[in-house]
GROMACS .gro file of N, CA and C in nm:
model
  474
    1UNK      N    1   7.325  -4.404  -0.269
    1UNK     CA    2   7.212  -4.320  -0.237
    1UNK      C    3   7.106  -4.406  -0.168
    2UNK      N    4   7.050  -4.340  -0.057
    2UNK     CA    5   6.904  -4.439   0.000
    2UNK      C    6   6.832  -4.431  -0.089
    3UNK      N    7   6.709  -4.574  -0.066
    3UNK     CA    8   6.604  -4.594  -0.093
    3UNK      C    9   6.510  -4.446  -0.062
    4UNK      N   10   6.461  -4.385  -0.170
    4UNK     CA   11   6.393  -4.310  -0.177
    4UNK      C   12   6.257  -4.296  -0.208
    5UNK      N   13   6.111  -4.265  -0.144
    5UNK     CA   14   6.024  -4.285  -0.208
    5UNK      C   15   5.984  -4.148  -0.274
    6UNK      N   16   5.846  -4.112  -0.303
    6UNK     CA   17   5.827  -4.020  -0.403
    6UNK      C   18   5.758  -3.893  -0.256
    7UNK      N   19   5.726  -3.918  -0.161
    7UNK     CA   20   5.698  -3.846  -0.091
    7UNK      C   21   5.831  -3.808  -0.028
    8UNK      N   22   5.940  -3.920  -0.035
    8UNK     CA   23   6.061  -3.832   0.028
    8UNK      C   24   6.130  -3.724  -0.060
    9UNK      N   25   6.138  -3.747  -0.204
    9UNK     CA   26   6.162  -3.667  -0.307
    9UNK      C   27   6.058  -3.529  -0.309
   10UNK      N   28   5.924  -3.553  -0.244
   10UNK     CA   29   5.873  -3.437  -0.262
   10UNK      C   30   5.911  -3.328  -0.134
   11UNK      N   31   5.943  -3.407  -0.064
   11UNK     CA   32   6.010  -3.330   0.041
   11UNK      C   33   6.154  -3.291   0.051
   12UNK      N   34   6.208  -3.350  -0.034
   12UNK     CA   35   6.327  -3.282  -0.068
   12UNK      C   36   6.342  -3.189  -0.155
   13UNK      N   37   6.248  -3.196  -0.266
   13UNK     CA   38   6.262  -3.121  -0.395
   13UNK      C   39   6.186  -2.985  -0.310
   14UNK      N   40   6.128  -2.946  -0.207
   14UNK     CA   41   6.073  -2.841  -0.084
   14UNK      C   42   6.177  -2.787  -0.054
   15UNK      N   43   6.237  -2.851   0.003
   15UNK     CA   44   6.362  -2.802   0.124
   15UNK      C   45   6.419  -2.761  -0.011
   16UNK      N   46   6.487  -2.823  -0.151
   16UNK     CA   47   6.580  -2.713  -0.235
   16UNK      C   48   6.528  -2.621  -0.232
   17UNK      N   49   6.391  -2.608  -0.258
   17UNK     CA   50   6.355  -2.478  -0.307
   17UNK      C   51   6.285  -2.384  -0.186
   18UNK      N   52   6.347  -2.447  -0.064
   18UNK     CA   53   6.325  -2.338   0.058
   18UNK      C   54   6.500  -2.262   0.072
   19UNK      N   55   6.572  -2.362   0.067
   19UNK     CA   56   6.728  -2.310   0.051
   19UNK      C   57   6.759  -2.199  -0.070
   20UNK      N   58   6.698  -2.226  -0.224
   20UNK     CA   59   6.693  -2.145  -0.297
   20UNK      C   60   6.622  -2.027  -0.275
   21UNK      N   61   6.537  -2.049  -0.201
   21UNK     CA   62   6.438  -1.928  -0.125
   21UNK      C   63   6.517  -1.818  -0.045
   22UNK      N   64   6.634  -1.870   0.009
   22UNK     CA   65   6.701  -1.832   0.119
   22UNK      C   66   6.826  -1.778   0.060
   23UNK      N   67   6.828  -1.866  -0.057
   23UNK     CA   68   6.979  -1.760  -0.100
   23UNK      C   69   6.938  -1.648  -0.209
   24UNK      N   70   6.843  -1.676  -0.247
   24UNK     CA   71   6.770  -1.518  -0.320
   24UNK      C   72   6.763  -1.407  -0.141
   25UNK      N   73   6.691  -1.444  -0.059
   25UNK     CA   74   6.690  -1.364   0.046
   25UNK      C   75   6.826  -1.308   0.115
   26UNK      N   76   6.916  -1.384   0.096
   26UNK     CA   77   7.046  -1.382   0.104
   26UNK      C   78   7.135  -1.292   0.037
   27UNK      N   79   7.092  -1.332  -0.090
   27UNK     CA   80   7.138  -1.222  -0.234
   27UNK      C   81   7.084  -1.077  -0.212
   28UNK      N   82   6.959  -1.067  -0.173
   28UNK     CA   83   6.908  -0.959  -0.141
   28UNK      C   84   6.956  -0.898  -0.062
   29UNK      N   85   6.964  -0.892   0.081
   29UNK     CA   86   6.994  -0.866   0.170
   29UNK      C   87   7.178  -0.788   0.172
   30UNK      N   88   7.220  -0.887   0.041
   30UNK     CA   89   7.383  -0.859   0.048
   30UNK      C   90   7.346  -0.742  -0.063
   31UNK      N   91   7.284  -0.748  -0.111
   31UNK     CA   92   7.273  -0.650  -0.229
   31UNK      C   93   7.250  -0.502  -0.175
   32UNK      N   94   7.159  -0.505  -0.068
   32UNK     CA   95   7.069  -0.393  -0.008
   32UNK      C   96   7.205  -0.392   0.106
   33UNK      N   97   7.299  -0.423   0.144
   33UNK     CA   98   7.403  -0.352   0.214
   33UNK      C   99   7.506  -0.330   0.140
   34UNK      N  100   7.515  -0.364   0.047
   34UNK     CA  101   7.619  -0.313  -0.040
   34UNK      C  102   7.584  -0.171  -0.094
   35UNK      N  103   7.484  -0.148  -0.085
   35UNK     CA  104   7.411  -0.006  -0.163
   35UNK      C  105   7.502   0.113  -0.143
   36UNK      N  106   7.462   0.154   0.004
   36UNK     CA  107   7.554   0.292   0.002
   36UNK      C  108   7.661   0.284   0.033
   37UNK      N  109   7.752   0.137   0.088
   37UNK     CA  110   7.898   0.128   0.092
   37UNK      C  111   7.940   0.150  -0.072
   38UNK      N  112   7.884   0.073  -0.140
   38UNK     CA  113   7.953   0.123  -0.294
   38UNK      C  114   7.994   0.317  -0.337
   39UNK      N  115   7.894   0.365  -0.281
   39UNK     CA  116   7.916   0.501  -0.297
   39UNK      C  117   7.990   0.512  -0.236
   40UNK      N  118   8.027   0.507  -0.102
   40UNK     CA  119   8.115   0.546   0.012
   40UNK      C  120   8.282   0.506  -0.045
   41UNK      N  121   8.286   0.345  -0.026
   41UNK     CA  122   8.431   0.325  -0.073
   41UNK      C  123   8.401   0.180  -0.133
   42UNK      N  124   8.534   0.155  -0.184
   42UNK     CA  125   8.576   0.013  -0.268
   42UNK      C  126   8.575  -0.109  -0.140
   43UNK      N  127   8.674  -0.071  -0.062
   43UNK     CA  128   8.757  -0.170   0.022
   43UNK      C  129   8.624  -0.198   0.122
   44UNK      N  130   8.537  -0.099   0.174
   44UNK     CA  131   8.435  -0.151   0.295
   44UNK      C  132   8.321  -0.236   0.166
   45UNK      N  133   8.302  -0.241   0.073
   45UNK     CA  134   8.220  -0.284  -0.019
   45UNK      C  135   8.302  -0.416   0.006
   46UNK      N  136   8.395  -0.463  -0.026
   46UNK     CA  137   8.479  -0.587  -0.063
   46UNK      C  138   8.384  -0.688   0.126
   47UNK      N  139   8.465  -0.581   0.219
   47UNK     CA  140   8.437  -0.634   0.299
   47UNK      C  141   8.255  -0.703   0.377
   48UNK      N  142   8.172  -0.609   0.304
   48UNK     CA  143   8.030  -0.674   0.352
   48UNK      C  144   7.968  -0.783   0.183
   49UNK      N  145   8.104  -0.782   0.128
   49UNK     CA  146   8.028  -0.863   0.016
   49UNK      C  147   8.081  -1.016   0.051
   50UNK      N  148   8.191  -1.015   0.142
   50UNK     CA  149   8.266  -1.125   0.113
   50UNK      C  150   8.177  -1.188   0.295
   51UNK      N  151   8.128  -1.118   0.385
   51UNK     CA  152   8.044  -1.147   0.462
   51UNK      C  153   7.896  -1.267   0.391
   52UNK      N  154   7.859  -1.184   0.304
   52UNK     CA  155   7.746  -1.244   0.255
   52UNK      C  156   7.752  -1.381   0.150
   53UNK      N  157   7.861  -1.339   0.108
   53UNK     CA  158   7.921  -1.481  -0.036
   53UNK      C  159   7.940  -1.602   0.022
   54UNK      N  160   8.031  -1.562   0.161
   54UNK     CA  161   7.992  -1.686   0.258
   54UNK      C  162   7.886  -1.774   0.303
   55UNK      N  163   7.814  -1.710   0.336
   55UNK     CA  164   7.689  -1.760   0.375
   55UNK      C  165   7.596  -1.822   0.226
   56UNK      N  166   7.574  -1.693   0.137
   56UNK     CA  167   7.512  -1.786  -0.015
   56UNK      C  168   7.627  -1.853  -0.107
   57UNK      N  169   7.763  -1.914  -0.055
   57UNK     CA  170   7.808  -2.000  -0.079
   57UNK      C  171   7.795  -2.146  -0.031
   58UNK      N  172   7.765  -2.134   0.128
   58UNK     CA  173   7.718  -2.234   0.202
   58UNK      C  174   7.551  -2.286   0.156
   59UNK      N  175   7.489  -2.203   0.175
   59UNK     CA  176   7.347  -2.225   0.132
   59UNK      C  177   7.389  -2.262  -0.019
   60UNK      N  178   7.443  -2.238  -0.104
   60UNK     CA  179   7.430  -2.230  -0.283
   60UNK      C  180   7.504  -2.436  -0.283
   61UNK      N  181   7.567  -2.480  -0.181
   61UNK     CA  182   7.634  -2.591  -0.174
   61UNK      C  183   7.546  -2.682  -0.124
   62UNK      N  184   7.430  -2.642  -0.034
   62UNK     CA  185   7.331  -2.736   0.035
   62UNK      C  186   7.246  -2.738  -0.109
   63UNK      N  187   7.197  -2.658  -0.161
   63UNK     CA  188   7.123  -2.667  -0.275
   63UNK      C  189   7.158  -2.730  -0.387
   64UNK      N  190   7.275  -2.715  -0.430
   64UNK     CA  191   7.366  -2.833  -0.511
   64UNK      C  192   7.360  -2.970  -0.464
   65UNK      N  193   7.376  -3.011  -0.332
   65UNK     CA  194   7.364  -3.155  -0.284
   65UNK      C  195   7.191  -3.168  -0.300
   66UNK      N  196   7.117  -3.105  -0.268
   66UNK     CA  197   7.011  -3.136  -0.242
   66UNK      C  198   6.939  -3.186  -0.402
   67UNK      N  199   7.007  -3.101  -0.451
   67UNK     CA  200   6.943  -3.144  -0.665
   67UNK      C  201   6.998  -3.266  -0.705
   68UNK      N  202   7.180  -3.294  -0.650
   68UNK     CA  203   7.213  -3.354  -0.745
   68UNK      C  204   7.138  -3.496  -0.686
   69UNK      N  205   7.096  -3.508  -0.529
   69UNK     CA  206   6.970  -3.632  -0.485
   69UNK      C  207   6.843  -3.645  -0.550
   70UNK      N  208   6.797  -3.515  -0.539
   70UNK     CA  209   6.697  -3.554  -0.644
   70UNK      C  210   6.684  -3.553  -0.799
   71UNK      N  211   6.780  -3.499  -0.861
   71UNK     CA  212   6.775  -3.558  -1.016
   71UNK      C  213   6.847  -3.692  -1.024
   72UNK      N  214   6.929  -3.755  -0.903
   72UNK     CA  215   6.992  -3.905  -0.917
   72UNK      C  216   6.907  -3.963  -0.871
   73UNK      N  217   6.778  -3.951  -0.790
   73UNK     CA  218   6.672  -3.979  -0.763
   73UNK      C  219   6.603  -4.044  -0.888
   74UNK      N  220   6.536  -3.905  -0.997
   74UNK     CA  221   6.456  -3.920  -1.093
   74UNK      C  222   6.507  -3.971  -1.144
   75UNK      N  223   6.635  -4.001  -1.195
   75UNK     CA  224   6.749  -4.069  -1.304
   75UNK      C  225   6.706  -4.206  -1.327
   76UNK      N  226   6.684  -4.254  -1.160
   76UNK     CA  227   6.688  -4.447  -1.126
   76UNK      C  228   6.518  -4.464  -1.180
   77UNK      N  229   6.459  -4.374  -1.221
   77UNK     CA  230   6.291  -4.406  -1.266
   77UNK      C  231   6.317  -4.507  -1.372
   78UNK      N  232   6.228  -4.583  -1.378
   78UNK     CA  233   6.198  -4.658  -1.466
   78UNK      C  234   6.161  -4.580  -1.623
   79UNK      N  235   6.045  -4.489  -1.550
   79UNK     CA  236   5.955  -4.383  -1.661
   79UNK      C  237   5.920  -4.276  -1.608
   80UNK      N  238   5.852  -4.218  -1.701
   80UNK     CA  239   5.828  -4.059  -1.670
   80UNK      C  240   5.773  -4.086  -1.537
   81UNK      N  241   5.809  -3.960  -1.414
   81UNK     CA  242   5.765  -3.932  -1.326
   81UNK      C  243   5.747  -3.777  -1.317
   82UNK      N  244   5.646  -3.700  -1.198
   82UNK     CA  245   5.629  -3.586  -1.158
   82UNK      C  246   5.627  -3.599  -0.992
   83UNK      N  247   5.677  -3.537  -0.953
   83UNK     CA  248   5.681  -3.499  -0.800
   83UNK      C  249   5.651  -3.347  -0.760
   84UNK      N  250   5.530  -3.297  -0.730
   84UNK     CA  251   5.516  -3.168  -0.669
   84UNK      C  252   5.491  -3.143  -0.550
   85UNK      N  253   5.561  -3.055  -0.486
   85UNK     CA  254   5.561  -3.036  -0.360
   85UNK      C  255   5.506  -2.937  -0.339
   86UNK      N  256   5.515  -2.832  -0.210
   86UNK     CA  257   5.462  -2.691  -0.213
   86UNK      C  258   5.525  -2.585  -0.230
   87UNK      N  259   5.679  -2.627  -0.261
   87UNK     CA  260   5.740  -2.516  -0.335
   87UNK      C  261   5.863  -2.537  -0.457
   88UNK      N  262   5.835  -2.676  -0.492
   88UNK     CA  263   5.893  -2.720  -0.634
   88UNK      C  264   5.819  -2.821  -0.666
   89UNK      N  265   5.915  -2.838  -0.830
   89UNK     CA  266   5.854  -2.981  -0.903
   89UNK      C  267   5.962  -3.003  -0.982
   90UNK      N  268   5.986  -3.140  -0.902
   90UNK     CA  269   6.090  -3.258  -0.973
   90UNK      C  270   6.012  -3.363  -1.068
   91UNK      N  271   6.075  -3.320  -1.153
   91UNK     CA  272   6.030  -3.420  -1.308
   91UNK      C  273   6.148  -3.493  -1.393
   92UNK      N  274   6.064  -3.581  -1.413
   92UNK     CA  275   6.150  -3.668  -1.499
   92UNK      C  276   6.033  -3.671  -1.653
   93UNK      N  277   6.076  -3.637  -1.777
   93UNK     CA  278   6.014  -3.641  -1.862
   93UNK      C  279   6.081  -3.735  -2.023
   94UNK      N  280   5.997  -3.770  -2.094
   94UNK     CA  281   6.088  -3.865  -2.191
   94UNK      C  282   5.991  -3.792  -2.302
   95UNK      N  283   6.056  -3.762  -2.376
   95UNK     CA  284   5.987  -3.673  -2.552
   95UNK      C  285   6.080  -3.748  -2.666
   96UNK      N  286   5.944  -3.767  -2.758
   96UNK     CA  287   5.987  -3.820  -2.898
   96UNK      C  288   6.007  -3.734  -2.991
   97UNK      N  289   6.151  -3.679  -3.028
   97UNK     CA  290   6.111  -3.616  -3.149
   97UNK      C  291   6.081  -3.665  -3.296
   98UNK      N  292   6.033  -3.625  -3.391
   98UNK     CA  293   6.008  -3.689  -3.516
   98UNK      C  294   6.121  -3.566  -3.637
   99UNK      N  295   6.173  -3.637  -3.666
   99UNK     CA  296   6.242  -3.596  -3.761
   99UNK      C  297   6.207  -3.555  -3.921
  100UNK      N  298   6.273  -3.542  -3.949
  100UNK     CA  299   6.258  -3.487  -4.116
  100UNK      C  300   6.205  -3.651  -4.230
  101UNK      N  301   6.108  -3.691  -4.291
  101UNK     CA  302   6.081  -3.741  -4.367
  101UNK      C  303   6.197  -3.801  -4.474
  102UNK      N  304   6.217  -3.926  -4.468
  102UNK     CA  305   6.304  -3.976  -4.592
  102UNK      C  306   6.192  -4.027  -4.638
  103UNK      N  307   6.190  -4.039  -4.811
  103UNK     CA  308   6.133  -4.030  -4.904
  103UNK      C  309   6.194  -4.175  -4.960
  104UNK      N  310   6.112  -4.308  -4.977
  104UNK     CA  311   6.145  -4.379  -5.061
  104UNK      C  312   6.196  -4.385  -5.209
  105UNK      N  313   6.282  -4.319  -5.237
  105UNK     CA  314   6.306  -4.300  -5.431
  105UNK      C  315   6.197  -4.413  -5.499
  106UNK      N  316   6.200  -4.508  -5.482
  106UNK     CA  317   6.167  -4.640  -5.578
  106UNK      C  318   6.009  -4.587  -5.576
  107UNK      N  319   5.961  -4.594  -5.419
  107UNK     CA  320   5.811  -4.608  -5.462
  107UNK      C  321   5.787  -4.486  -5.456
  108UNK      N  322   5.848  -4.381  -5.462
  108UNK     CA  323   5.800  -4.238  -5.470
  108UNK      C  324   5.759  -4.283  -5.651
  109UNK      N  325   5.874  -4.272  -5.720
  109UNK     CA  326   5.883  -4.271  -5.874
  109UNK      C  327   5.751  -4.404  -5.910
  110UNK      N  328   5.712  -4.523  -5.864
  110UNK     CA  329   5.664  -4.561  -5.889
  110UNK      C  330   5.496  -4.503  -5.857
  111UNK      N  331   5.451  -4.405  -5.764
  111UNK     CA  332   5.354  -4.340  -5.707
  111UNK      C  333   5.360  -4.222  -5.827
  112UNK      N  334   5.455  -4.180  -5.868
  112UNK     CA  335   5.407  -4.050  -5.926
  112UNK      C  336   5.469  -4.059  -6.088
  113UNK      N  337   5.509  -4.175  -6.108
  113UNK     CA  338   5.448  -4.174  -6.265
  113UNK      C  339   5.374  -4.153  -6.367
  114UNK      N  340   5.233  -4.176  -6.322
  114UNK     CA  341   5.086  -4.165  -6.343
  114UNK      C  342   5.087  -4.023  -6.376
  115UNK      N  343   5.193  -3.897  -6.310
  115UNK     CA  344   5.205  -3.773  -6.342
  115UNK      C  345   5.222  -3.721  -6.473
  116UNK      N  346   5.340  -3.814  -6.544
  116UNK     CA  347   5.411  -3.774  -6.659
  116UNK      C  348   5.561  -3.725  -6.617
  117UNK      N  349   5.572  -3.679  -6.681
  117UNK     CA  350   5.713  -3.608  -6.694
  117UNK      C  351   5.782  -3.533  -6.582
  118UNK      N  352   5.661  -3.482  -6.511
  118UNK     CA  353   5.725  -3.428  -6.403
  118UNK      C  354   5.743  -3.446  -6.305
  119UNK      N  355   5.708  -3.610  -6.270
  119UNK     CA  356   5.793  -3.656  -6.173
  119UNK      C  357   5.963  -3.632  -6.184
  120UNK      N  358   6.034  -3.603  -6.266
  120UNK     CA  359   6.167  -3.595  -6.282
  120UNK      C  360   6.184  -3.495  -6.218
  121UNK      N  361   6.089  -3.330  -6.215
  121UNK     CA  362   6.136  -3.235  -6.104
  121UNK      C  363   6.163  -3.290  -5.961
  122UNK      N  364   6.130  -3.373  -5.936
  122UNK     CA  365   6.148  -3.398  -5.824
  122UNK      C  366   6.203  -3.560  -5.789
  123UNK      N  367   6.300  -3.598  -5.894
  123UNK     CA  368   6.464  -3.706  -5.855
  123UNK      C  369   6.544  -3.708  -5.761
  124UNK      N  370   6.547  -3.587  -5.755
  124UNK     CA  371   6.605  -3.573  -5.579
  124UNK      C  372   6.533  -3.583  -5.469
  125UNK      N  373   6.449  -3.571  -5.498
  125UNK     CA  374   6.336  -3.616  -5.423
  125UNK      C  375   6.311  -3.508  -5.287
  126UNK      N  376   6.322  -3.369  -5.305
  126UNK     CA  377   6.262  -3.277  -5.253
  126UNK      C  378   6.136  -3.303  -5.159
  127UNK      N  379   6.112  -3.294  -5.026
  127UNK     CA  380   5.988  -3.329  -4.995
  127UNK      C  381   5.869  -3.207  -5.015
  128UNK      N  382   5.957  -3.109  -5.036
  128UNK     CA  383   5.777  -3.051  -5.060
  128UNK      C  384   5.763  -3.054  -5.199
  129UNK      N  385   5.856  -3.043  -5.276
  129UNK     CA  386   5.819  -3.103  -5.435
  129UNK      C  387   5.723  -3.218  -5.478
  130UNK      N  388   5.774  -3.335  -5.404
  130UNK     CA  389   5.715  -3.419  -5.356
  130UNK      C  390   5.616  -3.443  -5.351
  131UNK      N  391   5.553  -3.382  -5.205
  131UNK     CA  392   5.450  -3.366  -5.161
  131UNK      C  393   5.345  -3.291  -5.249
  132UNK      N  394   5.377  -3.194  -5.319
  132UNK     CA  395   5.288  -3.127  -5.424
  132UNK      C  396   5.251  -3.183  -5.503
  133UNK      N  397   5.312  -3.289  -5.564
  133UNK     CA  398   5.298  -3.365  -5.686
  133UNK      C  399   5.217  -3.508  -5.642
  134UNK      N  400   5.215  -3.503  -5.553
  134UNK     CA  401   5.163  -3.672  -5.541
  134UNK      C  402   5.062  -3.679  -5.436
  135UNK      N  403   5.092  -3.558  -5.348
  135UNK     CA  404   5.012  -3.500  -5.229
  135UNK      C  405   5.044  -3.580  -5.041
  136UNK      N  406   5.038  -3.487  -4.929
  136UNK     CA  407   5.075  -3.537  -4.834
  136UNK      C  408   5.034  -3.649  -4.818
  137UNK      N  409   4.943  -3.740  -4.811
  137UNK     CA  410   4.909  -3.887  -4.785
  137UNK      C  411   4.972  -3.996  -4.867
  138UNK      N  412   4.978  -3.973  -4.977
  138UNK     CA  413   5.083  -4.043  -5.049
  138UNK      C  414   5.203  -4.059  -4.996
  139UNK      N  415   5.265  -3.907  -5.008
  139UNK     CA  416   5.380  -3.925  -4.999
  139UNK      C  417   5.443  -3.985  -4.854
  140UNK      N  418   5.285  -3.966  -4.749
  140UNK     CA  419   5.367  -3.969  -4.616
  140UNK      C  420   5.363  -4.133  -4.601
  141UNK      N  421   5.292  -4.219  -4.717
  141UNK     CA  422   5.267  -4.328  -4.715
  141UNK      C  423   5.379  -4.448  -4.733
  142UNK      N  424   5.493  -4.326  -4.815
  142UNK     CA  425   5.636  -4.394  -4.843
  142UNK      C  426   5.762  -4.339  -4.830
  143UNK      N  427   5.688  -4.213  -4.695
  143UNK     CA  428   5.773  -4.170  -4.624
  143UNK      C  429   5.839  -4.229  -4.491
  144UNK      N  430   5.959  -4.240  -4.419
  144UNK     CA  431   5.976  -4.208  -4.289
  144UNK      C  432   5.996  -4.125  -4.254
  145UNK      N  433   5.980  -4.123  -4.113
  145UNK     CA  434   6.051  -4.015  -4.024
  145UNK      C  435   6.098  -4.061  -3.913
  146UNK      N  436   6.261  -4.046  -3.880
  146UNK     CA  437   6.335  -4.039  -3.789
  146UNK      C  438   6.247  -4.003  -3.631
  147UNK      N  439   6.293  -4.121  -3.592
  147UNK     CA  440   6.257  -4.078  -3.431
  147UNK      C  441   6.353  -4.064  -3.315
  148UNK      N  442   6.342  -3.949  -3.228
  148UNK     CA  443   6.476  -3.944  -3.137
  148UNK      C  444   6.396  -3.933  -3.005
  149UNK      N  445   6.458  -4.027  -2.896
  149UNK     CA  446   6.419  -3.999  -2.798
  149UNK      C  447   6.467  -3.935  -2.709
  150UNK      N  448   6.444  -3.838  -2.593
  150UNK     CA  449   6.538  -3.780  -2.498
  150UNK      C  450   6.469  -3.763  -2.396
  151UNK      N  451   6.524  -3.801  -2.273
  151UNK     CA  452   6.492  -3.762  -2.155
  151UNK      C  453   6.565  -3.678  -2.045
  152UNK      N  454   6.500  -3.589  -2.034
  152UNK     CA  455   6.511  -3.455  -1.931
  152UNK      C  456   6.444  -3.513  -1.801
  153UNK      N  457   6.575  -3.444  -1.707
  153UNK     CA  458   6.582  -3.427  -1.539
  153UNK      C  459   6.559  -3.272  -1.488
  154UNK      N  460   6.428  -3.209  -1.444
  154UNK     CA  461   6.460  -3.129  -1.377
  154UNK      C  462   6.359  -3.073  -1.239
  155UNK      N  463   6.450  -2.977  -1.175
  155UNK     CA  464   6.385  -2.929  -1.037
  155UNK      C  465   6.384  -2.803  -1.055
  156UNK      N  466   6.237  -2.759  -1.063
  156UNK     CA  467   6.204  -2.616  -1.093
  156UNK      C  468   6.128  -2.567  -0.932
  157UNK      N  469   6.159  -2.404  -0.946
  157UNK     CA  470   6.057  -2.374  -0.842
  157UNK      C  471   5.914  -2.316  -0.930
  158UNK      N  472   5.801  -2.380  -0.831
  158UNK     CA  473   5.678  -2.293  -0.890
  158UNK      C  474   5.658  -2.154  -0.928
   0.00000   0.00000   0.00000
């Protein structure tokens, strides 16, 4: 793939979404002549559909090349990027999710002793049990939580 800069990506991530422009107009157009051939007959229907599939097959293939450049584009980023043009936006985005809380057993039981007895409802160590008994700051004090990272590629139109 060429050296790409971010103004050439914004001009590409345009042109997809002038081609996608074109095969909705395309779609349309085949749609709105198919209208009263469908009433009329089967076989002249076949024939102005397979006119038009051509053409938003060709266009639907330029638009495929044109994404899979610019999401192999955004791919080679280092880090999050945004590219907006005047009729899309190619993004590259990276999100942390935080996961569900593991609960230290040892220093949970050692935190909620001071309770009595009923720290034992909660041996398994339930987090909102937990959390009730000893309260969120505590508990989140000898809690973790799982972190997942993921990064998303995409080219939207405005």
């Amino acid at each position: 793939m060429a050296k790409l800069s971010q103004s050439a990506i914004k001009a590409r991530a345009d042109e997809w979404a002038l081609v996608k422009s074109k095969i909705q107009t395309a779609q349309t157009a085949k749609d709105a002549a198919l209208a009263p051939i469908v009433e009329r007959h089967e076989d002249e229907m076949r024939i102005a559909s397979a006119k038009h599939d051509r053409k938003i097959e060709t266009l639907q293939a330029e638009a495929d090349a044109l994404e899979t450049e610019v999401l192999g584009w955004l791919n080679t980023q280092a880090g999050d990027v945004m590219v907006s043009g005047e009729r899309a936006v190619a993004e590259k985005k990276t999100e942390t999710k935080i996961g569900q809380r593991i609960v230290d057993v040892k220093k949970f039981l050692e935190t909620a002793k001071s309770k009595g007895e009923a720290m034992w409802d909660c041996v398994s160590v339930a987090v909102a049990k937990a959390e009730k008994l000893i309260g969120k700051s505590e508990l989140d004090a000898i809690s973790t939580k799982k972190e997942t990272v993921s990064t998303s590629t995409t080219l939207r139109l405005k």
